Coordinates of C-alpha atoms and ligand atoms in Angstrom, one line a residue:
X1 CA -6.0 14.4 28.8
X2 CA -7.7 12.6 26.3
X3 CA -11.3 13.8 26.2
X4 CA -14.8 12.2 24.7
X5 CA -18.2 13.4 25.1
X6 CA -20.7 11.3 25.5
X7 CA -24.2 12.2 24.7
X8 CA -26.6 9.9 27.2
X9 CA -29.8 8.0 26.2
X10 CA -33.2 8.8 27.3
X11 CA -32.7 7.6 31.4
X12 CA -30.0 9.9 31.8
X13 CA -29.0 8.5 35.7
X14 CA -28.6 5.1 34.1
X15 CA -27.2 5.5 31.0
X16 CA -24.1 7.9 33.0
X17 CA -24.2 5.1 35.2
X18 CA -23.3 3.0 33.0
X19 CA -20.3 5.0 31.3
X20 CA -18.8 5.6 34.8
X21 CA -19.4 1.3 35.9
X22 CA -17.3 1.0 31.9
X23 CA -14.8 3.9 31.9
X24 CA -14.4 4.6 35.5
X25 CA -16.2 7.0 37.9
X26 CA -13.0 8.5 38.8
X27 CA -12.6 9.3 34.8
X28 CA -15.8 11.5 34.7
X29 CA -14.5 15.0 33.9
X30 CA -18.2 16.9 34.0
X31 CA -21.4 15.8 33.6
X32 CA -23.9 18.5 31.5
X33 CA -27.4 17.1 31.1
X34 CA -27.3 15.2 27.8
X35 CA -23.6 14.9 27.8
X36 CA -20.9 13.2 30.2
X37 CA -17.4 14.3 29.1
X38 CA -14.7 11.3 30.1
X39 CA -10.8 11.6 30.2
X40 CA -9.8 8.1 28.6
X41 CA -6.1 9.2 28.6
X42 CA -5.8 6.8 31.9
X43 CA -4.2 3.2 32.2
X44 CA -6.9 1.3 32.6
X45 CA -9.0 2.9 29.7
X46 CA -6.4 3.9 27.6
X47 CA -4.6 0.5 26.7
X48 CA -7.9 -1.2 25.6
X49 CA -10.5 1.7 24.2
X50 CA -8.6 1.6 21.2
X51 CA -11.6 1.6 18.6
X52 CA -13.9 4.5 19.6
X53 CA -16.8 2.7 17.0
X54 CA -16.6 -0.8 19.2
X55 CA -16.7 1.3 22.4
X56 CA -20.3 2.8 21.2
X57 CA -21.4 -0.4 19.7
X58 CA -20.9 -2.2 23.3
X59 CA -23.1 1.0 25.2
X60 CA -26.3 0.6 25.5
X61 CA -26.9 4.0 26.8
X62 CA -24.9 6.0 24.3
X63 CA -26.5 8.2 21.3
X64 CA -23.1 8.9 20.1
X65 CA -19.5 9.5 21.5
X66 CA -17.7 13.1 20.2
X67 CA -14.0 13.6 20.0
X68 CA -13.3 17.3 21.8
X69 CA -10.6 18.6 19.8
X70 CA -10.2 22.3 21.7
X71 CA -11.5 23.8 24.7
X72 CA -12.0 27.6 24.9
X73 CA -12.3 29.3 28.5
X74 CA -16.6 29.9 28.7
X75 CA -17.5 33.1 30.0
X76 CA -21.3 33.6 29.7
X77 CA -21.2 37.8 29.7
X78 CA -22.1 39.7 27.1
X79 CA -18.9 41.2 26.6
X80 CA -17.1 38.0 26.3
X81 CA -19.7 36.4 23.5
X82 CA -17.7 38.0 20.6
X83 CA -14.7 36.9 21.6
X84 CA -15.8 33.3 22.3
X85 CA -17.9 33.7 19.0
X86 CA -13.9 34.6 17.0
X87 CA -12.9 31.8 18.5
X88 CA -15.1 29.3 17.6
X89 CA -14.6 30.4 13.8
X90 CA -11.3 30.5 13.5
X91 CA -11.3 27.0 15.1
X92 CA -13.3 25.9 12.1
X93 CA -11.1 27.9 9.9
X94 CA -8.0 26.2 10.7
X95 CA -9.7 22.8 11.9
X96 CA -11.8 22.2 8.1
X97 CA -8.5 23.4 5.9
X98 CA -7.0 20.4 7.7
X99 CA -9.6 17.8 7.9
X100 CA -11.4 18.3 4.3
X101 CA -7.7 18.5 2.6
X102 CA -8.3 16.2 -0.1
X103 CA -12.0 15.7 0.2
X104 CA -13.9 16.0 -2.6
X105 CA -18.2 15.3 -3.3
X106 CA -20.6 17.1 -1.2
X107 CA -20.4 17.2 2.3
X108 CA -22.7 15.9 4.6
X109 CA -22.1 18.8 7.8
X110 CA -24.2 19.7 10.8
X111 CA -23.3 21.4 14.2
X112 CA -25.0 20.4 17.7
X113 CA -24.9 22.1 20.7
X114 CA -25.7 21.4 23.7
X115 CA -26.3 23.2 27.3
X116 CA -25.8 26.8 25.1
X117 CA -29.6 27.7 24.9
X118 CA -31.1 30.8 26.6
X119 CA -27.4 31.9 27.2
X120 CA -27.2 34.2 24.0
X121 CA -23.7 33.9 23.8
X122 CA -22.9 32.3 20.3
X123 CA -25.1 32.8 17.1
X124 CA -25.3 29.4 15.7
X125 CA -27.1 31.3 12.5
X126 CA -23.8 32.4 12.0
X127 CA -21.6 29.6 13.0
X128 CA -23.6 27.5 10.3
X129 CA -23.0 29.9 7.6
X130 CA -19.7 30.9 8.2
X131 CA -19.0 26.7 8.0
X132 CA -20.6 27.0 4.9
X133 CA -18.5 29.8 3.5
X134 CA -15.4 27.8 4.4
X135 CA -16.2 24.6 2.7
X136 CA -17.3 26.5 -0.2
X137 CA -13.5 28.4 -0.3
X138 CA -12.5 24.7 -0.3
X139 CA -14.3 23.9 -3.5
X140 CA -16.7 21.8 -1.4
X141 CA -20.3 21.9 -1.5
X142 CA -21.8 20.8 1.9
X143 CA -25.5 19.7 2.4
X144 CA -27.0 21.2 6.0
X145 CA -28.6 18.4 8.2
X146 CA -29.6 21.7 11.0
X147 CA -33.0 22.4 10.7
X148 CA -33.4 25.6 12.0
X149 CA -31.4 26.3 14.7
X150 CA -32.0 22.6 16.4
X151 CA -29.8 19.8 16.6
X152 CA -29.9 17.4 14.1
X153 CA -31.8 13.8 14.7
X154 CA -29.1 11.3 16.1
X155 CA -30.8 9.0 13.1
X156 CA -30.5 11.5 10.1
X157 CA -27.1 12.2 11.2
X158 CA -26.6 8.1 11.3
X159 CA -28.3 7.9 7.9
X160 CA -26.8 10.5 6.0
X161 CA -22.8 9.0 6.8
X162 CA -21.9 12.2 8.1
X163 CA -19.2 10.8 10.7
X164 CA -17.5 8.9 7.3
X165 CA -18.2 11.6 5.1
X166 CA -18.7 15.2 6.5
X167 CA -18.6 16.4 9.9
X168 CA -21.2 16.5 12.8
X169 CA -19.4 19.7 14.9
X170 CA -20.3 19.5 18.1
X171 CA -20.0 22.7 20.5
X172 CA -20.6 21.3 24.4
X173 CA -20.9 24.2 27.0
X174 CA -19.4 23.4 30.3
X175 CA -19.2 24.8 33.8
X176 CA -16.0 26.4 33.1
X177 CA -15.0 25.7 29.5
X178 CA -16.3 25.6 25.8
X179 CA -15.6 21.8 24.2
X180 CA -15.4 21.6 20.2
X181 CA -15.5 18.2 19.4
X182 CA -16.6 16.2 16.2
X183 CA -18.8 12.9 16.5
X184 CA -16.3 10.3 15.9
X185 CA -18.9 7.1 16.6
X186 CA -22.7 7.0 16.5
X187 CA -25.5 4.1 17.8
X188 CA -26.3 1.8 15.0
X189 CA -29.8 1.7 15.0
X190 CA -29.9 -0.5 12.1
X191 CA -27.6 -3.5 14.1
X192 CA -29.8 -2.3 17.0
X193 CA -32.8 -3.0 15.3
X194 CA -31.9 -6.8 13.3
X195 CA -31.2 -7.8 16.5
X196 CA -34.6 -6.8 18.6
X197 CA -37.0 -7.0 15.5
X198 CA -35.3 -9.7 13.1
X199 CA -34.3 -12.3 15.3
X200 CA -36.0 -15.4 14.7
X201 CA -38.0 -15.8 18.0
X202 CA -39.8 -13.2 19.5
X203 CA -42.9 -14.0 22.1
X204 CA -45.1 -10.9 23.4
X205 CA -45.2 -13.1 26.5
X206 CA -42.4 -12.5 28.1
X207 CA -42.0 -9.0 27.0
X208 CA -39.2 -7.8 24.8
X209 CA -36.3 -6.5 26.6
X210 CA -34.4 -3.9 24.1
X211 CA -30.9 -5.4 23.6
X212 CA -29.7 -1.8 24.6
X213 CA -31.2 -2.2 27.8
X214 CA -29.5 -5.6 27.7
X215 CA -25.8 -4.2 27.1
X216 CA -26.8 -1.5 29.5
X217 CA -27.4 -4.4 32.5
X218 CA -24.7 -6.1 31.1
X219 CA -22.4 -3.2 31.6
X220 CA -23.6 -2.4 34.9
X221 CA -22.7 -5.9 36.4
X222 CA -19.4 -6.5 34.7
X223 CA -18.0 -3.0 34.8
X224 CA -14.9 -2.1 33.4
X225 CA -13.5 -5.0 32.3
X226 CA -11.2 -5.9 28.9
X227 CA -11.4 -10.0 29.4
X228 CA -13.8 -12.2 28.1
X229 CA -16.4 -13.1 31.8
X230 CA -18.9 -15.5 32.2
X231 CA -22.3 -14.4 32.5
X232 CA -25.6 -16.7 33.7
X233 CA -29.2 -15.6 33.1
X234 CA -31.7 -17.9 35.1
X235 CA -34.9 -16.7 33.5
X236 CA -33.1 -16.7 29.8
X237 CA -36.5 -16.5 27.7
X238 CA -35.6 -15.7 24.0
X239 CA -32.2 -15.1 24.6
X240 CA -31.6 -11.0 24.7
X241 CA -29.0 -11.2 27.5
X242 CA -27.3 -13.9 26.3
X243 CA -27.2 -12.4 22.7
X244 CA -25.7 -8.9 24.0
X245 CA -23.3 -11.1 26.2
X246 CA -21.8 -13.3 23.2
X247 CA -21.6 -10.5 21.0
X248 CA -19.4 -8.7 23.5
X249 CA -17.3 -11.3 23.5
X250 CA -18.5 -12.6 26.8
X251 CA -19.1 -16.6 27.6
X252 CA -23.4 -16.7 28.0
X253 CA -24.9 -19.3 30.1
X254 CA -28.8 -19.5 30.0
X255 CA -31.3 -21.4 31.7
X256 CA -35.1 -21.2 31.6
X257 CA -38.0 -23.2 33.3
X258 CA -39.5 -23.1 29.8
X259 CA -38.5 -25.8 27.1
X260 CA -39.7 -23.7 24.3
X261 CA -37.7 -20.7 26.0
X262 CA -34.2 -22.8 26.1
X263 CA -35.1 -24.1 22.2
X264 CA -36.0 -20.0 21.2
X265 CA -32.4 -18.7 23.0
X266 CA -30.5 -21.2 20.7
X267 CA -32.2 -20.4 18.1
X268 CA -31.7 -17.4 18.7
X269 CA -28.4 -16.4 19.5
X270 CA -27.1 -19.3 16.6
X271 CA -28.9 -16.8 14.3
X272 CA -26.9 -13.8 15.5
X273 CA -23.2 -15.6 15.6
X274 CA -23.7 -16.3 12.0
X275 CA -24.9 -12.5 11.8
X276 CA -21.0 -12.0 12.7
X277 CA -19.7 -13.7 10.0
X278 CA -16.9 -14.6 11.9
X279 CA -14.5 -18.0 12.9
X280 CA -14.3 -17.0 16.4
X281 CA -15.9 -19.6 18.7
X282 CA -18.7 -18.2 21.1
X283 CA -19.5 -19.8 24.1
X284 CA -22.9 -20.6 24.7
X285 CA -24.7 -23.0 27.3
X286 CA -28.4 -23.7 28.1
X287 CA -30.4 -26.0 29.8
X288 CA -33.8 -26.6 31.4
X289 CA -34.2 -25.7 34.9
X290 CA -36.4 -24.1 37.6
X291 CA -34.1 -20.9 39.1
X292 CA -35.5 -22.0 42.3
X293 CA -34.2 -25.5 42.2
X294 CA -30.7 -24.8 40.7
X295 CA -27.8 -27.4 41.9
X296 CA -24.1 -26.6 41.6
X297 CA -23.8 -29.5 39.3
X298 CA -25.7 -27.3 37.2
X299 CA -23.2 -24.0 36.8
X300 CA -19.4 -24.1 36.4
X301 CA -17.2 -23.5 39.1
X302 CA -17.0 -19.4 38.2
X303 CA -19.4 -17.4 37.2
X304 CA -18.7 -13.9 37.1
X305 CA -22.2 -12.2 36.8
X306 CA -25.6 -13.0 36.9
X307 CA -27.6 -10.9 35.0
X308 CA -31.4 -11.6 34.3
X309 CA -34.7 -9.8 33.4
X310 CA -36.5 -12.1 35.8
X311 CA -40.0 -13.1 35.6
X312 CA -42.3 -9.7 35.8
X313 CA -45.4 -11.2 36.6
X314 CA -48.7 -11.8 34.1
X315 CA -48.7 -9.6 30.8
X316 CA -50.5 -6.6 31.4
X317 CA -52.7 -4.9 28.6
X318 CA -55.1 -2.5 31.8
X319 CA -53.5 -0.8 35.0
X320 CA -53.7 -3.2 37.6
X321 CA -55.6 -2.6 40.9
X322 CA -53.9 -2.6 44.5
X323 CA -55.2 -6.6 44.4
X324 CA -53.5 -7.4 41.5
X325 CA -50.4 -5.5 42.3
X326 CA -50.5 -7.1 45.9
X327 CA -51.0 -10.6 44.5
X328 CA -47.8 -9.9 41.7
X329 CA -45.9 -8.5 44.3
X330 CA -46.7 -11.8 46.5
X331 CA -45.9 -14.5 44.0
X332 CA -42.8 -12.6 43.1
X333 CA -41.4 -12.1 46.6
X334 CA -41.7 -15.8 46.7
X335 CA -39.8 -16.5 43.4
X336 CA -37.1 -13.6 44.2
X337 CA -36.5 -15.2 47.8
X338 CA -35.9 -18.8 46.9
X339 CA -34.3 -18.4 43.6
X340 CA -31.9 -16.1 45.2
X341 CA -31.6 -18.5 48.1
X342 CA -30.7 -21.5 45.7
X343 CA -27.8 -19.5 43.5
X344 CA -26.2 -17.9 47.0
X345 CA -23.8 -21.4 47.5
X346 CA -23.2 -21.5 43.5
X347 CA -21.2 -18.1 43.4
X348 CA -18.4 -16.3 45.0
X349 CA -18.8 -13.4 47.7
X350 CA -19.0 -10.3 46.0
X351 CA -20.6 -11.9 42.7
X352 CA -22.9 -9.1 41.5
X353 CA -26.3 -10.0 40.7
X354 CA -28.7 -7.7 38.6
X355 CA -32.5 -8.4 38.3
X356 CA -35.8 -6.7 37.1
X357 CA -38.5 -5.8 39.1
X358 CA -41.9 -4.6 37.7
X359 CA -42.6 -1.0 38.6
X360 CA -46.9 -0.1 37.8
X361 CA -47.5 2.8 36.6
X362 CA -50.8 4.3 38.2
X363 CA -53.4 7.3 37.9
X364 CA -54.3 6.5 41.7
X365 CA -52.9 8.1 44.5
X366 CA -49.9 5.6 46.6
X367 CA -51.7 3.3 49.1
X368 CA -49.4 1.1 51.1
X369 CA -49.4 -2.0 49.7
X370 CA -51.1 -4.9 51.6
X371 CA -47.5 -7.0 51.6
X372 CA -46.0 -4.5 53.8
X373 CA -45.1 -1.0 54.0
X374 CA -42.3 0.4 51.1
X375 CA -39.1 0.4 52.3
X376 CA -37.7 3.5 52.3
X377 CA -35.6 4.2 49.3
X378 CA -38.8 2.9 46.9
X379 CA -41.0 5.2 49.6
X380 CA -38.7 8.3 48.4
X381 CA -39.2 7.4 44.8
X382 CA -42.4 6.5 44.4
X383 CA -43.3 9.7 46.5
X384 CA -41.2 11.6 44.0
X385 CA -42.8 9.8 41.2
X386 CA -46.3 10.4 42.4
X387 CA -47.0 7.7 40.1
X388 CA -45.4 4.3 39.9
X389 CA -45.9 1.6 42.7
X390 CA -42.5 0.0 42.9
X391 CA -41.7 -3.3 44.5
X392 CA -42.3 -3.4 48.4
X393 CA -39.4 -4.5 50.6
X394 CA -37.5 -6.2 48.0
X395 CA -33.6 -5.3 49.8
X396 CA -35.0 -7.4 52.6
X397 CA -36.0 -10.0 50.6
X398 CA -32.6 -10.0 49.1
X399 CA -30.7 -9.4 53.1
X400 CA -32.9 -12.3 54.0
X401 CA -31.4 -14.9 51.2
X402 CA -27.8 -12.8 51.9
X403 CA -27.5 -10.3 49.4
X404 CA -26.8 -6.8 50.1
X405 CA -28.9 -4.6 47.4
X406 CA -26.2 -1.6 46.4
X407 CA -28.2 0.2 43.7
X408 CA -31.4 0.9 41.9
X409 CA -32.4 2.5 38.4
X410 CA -36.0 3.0 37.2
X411 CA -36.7 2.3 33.4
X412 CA -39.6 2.8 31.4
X413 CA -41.3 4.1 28.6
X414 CA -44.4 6.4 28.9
X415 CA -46.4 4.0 27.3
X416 CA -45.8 1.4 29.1
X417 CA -47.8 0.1 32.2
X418 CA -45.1 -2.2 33.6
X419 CA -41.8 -0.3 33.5
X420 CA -38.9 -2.2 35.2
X421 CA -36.4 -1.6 38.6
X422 CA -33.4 -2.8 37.9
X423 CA -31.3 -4.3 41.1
X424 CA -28.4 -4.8 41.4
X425 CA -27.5 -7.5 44.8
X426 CA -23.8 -8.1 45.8
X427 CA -23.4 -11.7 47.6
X428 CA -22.2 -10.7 50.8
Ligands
SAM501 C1 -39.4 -11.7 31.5 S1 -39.0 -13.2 30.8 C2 -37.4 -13.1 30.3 C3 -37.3 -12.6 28.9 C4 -35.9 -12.6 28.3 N1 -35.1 -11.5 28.9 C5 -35.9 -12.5 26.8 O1 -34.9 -12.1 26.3 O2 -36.8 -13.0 26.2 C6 -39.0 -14.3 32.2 C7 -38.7 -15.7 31.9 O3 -38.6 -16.4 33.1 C8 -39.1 -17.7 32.9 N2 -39.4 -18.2 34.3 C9 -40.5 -18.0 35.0 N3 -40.4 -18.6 36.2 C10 -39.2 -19.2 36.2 C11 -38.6 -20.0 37.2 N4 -39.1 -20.3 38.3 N5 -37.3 -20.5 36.8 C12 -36.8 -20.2 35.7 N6 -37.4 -19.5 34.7 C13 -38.6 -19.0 35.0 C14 -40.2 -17.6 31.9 O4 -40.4 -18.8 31.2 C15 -39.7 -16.5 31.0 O5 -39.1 -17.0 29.9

């Protein structure tokens, strides 16, 4: 067993969903709200995760990825806290004489738990000071990022180089054990950040998919895969797809009815290859083209994944009324069925296909819309939701231009009035 912990972003179904489509379902160990723990002591995983830091940088959906280094039996009684409490320190007796031999300066150090509130088991008070003691008998001095008794910010523990320099000392409780682990690789929210706010072109128009969100969609298609894949977006825009898919070393293929969008992708994703610094040719290909009227002559013989934040509809600044919804829903239905109808002959059976599809956020109660009734899995949600009006019908607009539809996540931010579906459609 070769164990990571993997603390999940803020859509927890989708960013798990994502680690199981990259490491393999069969791989999940346990899943504890924020954190997913992984065995990737397995042939598949094990030959090519070889750089934990690359791994992070390629999840979307990952805060940070922890190392578990012991696992101590978990029993919640009373009786048993002590116990588990001796344990735990004489862990990071034995554990920081090790790993600090040799260090020197001051010691960035924090401890985050997870799953361990309300169950009075450990005193973290004293966890944290007894760390502190220890480092001190080393002749280090350490600088606490806890405040209080919270976990530490994922950024300040980013920011302050604590994975180089100190230790982030994570203590996961599980269903059946205690995992000590340390944060071996953390999201770089400054790479995250060049990419989404200091690429050249940007247009409020066609919204602004997060490049997380990207690698997440990305991820979800491919799965686990360790060879460079072709990917196609349709509805390219500015290029965030195809960005995420050249810097994982995929081929990206991008098309866009939009002359201005095809000119903004190359500028764009030119501008991140010489982010890389590197002599390693990407493989990049765009041209003009309404989705709906795409031609084989158009794609390559194989394209392994079609991944697209498809058109959402108008830009919305008010919540929309049941017209307006209907009418989006309408037009959309339209592009959905015959753009999916012209790339069914242009790629293999089984070729997985993920799209967006806007989801409204509303303060009225669900009416039916006026294009049909829901079908029944957006029925469920949206009942659940109480809130959001997803898309009506959509898996038999995607049966009727032969897709089957195998699975749907919601994203969105409170803010936001539009949130997106994402599909994903398997040509059957
Ligand atoms: C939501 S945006 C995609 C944004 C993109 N993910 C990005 O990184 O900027 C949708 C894009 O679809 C394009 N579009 C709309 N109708 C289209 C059609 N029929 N065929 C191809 N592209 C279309 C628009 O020009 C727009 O750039």
């Amino acid at each position: 067993m070769r164990l990571f912990g993997f603390e999940l972003g803020r859509e927890k179904d989708l960013c798990l969903a994502e680690l199981s489509s990259v490491l393999g379902e069969k791989n999940l160990v346990e899943h504890i709200y924020d954190i997913a723990i992984f065995d990737l002591d397995n042939k598949e995983n094990g030959n090519h995760i070889k750089n934990i830091q690359t791994l992070q940088d390629n999840l979307g959906g990952t805060i940070k990825i922890i190392e578990i280094v012991e696992t101590i039996d978990a029993k919640t009684d009373i009786a048993t806290a002590t116990q588990t409490q001796n344990k735990i320190e004489q862990f990071i007796l034995s554990y920081f004489e090790k790993y600090f031999k040799d260090r020197y300066g001051k010691i960035p150090f924090c401890i985050s738990t997870y799953n361990l509130k309300n169950t009075h088991t450990l005193n973290i008070k004293q966890l944290l000071n007894f760390s502190k003691k220890i480092l001190k008998s080393l002749h280090l001095n350490s600088r606490f990022l806890n405040k209080g008794l919270e976990n530490p910010k994922s950024s300040a523990i980013y920011k302050s180089g604590t994975i180089e320099k100190g230790i982030d000392l994570n203590i996961i409780k599980g269903s059946k054990s205690i995992f000590i682990g340390k944060t071996s690789a953390i999201q770089n929210i400054d790479d995250y950040s060049l990419r989404d706010f200091n690429r050249p072109c940007r247009d409020m128009q066609t919204g602004m998919l997060p490049p997380k969100l990207a690698q997440i969609m990305i991820n979800l298609t491919l799965g686990n895969t360790h060879e460079p894949k072709t990917i196609y977006d349709p509805f390219c825009g500015t290029g965030v797809i195809l960005m995420e898919a050249l810097l994982m070393n995929h081929l990206a293929i991008g098309s866009d009815v939009e002359a201005k969008m095809i000119e903004y992708s190359k500028k764009n994703c030119e501008w991140m290859i010489k982010q890389l610094n590197t002599q390693k040719q990407h493989e990049l290909k765009l041209f003009q083209k309404d989705a709906r009227l795409l031609t084989k002559k158009d794609l390559p013989e194989k394209i392994d994944a079609v991944v697209t934040e498809s058109y959402l509809g108008p830009l919305l600044t008010f919540e929309p009324n049941q017209e307006t919804m209907d009418k989006i829903f309408r037009e959309l239905s339209n592009l959905h069925l015959n753009w999916l109808k012209a790339i069914k002959p242009l790629i293999s059976q089984n070729t997985k296909i993920l799209l967006c599809l806007p989801a409204y956020k509303t303060k009225n109660s669900i009416k039916t819309p006026a294009v049909g009734g829901l079908p029944s899995f957006s029925r469920e949600r949206a009942e659940r939701a109480n809130s959001i009006i997803h898309f009506p019908k959509f898996s038999e607009i995607a049966s009727e231009a032969g897709f089957q539809t195998l699975k749907i996540f919601s994203y969105g931010r409170k803010e936001q009035i539009v949130g997106r579906d994402l599909v994903i459609l398997k040509n059957i």
